[in-house]
Short mmCIF file of C-alpha atoms in Angstrom, two decimals:
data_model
loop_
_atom_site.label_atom_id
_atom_site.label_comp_id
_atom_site.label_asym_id
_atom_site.label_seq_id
_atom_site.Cartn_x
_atom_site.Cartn_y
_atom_site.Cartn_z
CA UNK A 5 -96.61 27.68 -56.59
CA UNK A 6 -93.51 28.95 -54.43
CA UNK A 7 -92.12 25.83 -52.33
CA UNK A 8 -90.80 26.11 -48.85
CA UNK A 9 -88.00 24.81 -46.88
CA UNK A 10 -86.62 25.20 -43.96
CA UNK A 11 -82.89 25.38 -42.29
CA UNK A 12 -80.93 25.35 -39.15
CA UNK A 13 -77.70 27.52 -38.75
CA UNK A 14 -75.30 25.58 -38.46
CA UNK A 15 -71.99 26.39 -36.79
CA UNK A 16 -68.82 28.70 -38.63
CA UNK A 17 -66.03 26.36 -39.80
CA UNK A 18 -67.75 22.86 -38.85
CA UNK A 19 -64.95 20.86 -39.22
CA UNK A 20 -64.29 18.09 -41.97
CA UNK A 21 -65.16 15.45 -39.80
CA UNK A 22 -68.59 16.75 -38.00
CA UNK A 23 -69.55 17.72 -41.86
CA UNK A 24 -69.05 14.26 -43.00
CA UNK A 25 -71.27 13.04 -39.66
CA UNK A 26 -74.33 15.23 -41.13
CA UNK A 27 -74.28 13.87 -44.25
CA UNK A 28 -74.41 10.48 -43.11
CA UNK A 29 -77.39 11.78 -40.55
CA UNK A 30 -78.84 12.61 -44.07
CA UNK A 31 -78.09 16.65 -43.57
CA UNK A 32 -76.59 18.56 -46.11
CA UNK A 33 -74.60 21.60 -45.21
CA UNK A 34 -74.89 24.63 -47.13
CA UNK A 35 -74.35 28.39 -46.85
CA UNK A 36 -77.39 31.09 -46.85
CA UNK A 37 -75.91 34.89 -48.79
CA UNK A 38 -77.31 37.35 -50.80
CA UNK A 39 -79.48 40.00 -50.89
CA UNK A 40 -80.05 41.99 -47.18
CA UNK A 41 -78.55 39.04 -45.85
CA UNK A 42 -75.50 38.03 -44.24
CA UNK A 43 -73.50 35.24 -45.43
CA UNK A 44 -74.62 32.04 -42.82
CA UNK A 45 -73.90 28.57 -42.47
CA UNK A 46 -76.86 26.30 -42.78
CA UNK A 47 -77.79 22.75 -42.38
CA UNK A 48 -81.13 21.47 -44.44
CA UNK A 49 -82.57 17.75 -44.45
CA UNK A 50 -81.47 16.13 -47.82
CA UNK A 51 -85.50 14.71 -48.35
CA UNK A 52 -86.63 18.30 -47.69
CA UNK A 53 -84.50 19.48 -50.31
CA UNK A 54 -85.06 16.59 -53.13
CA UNK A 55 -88.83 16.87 -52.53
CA UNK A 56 -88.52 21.09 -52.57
CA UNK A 57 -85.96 20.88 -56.06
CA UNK A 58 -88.68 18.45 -57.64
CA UNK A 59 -91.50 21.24 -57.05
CA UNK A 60 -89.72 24.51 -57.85
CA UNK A 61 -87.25 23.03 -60.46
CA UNK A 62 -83.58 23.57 -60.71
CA UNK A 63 -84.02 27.76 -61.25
CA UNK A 64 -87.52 28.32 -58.90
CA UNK A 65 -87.76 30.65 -56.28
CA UNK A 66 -87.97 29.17 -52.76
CA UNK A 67 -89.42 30.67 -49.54
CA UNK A 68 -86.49 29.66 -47.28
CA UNK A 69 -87.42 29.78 -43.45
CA UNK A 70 -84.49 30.54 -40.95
CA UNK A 71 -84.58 31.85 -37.69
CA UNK A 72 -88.44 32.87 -37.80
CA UNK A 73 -87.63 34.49 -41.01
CA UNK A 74 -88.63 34.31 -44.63
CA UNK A 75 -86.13 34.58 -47.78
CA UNK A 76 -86.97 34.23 -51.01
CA UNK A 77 -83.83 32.61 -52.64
CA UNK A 78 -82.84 30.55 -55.53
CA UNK A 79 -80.27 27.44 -55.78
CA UNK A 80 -77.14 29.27 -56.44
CA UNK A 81 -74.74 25.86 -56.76
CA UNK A 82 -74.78 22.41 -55.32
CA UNK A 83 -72.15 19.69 -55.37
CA UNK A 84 -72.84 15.87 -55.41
CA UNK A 85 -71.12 12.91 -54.64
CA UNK A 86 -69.65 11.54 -57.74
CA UNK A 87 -70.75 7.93 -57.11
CA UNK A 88 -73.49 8.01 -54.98
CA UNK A 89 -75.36 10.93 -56.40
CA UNK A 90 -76.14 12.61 -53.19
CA UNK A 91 -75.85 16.29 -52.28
CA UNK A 92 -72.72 17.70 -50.52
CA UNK A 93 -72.95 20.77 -50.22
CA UNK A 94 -76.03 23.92 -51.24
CA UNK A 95 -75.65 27.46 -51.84
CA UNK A 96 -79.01 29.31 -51.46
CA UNK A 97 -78.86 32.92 -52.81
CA UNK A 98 -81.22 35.63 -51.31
CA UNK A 99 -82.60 38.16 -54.02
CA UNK A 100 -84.80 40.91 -54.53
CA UNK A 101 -88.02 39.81 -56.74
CA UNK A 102 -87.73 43.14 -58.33
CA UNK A 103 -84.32 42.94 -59.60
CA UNK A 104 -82.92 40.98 -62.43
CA UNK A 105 -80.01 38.67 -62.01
CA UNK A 106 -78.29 36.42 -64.04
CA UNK A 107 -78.31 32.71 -64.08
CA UNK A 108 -77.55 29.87 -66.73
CA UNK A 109 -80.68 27.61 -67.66
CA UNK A 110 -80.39 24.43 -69.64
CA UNK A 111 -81.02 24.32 -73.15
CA UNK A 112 -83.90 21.54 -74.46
CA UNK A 113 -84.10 20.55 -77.72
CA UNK A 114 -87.77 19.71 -78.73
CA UNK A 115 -89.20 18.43 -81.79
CA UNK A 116 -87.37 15.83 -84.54
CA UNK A 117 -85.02 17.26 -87.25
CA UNK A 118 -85.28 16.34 -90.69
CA UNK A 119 -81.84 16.12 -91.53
CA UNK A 120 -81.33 13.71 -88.51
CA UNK A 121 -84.37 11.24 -90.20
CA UNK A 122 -81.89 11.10 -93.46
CA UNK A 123 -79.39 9.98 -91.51
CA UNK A 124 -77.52 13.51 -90.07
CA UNK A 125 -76.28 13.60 -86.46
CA UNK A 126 -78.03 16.31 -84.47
CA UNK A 127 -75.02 18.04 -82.01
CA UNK A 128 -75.43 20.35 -78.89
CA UNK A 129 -72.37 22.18 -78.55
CA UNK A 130 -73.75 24.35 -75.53
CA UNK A 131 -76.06 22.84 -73.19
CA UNK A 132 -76.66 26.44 -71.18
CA UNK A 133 -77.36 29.62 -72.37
CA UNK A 134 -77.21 32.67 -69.76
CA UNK A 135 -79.91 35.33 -68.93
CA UNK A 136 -81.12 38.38 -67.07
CA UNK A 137 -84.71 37.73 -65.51
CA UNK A 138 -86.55 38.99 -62.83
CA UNK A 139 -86.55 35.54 -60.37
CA UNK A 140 -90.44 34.84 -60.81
CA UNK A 141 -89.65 34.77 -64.42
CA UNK A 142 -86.72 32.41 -64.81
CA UNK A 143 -87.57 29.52 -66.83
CA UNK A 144 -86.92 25.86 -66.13
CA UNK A 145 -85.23 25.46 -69.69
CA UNK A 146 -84.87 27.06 -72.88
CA UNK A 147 -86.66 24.99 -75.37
CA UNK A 148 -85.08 25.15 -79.13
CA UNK A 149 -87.28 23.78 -81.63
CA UNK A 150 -85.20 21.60 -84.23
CA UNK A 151 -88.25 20.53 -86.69
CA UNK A 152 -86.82 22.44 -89.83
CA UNK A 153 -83.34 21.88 -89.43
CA UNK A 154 -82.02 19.85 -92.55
CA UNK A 155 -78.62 18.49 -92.65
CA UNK A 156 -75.71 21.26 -92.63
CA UNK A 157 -78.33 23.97 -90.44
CA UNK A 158 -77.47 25.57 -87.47
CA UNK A 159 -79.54 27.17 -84.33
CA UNK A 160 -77.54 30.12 -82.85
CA UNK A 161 -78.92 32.48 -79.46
CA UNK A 162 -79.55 35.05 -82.70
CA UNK A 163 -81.92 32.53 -84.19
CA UNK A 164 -83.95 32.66 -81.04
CA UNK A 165 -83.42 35.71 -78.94
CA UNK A 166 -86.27 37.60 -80.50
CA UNK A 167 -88.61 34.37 -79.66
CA UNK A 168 -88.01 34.85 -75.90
CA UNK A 169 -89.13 36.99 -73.15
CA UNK A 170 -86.04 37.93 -71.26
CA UNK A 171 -82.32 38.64 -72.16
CA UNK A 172 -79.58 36.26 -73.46
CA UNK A 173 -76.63 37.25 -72.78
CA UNK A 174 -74.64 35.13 -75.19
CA UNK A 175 -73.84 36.29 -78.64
CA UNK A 176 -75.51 35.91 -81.70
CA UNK A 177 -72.87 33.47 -82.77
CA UNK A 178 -73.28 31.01 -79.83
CA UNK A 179 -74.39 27.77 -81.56
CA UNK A 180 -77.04 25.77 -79.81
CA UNK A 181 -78.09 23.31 -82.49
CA UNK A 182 -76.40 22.26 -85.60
CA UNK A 183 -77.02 18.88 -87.80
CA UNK A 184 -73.88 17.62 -89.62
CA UNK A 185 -74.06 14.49 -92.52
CA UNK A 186 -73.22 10.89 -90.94
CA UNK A 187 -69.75 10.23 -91.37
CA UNK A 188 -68.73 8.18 -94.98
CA UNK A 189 -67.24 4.47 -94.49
CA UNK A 190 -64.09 6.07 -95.43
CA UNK A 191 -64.33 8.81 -92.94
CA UNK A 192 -64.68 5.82 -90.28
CA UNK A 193 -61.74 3.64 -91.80
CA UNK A 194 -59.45 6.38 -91.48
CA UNK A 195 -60.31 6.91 -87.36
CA UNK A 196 -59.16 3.73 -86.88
CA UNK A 197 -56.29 3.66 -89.16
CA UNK A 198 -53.46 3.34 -86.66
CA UNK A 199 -50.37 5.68 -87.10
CA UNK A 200 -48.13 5.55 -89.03
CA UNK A 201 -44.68 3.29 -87.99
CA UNK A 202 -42.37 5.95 -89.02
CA UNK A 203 -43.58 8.60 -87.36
CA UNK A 204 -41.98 10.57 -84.73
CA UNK A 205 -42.11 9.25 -81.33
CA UNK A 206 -43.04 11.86 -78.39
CA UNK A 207 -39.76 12.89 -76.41
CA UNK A 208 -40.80 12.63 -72.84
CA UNK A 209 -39.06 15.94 -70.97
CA UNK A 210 -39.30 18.02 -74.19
CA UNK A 211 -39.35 21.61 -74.05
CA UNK A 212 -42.64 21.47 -74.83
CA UNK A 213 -43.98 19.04 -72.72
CA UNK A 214 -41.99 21.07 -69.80
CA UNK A 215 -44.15 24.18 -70.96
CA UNK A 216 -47.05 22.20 -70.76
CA UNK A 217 -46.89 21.08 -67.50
CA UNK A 218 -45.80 24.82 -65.75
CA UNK A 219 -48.53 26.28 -67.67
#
């Protein structure tokens, strides 16, 4: 099921202040670009766009209503407020359901490892993979299965690009998965070891530090 939502334009270069009076009305500015479209300011209800995100996931394809007309777009970006969670600001891209695009998707480990039930640590390096997809066909997540991964295995895009329907675009080598053994007692000791005394003490305005900072 497609979900819909509608927007208002919203005027060009709404200053600071009238942007932070929508969002406490509950409003969220955005912008509207993309395919056969031109690049417009919008204004959406927060609810209508929590309650629309929860039924066409992060990557769905919404039927967005503006000005008596219907796009079919996808959530481009978004920013939140660090502390309160709530949105700031939407970008809603227009496409053509024919085309492919790109877009990153989340990767979703399913299933328990055997190497993490003796005691391995299961690490996710990369958390998105991208693709090229037609929009119907983007996915909410790719799901990598980690049952029979022992302790020292590793789950790369070339592991699992023949298992899926559309195109990663990462390399082979791009690890998604990889168990490692638990750290020895000694291992630990040492982290915590502190430095040694004698050892040289950073000199603050150092050529290198000077490098650092005009880098």
């Amino acid at each position: 099921m497609t979900s819909k939502i509608s927007v208002q334009k919203r005027e060009t270069g709404t200053p600071h202040s009238k942007l932070t009076e929508l969002r406490g009305q509950g409003i969220v500015p955005g912008v509207v670009y993309g395919y056969q479209t031109e690049t417009t300011p919008v204004a959406v209800s927060e609810i209508d766009l929590i309650k629309t995100l929860r039924e066409s996931g992060r990557n769905g394809v919404i039927n967005l209503e503006l000005d008596g007309k219907t796009l079919n777009v996808v959530l481009s970006d978004f920013q939140r407020d660090a502390l309160k969670g709530s949105f700031e600001h939407v970008d809603f891209l227009a496409v053509n359901m024919s085309d492919e695009l790109e877009v990153a998707v989340a990767v979703h480990l399913i299933g328990e490892s055997p190497g993490e039930k003796e005691g391995g640590v299961v690490n996710q390096p990369n958390r998105e993979v991208t693709i090229k997809v037609k929009p119907a066909d983007i996915p909410d997540a790719l799901e990598v299965d980690v049952a029979n991964l022992a302790i020292g295995d590793t789950a790369t895009v070339g592991d699992i690009r023949g298992t899926v329907s559309y195109e990663i675009l990462d390399e082979d080598d791009f690890i998604l998965v990889s168990v490692t053994a638990p750290r020895s007692q000694d291992e630990l000791d040492e982290l915590e070891t502190p430095a040694a005394e004698d050892a040289e003490p950073e000199v603050v305005g150092s050529e290198s530090d000077s490098d650092e900072k005009e880098a």
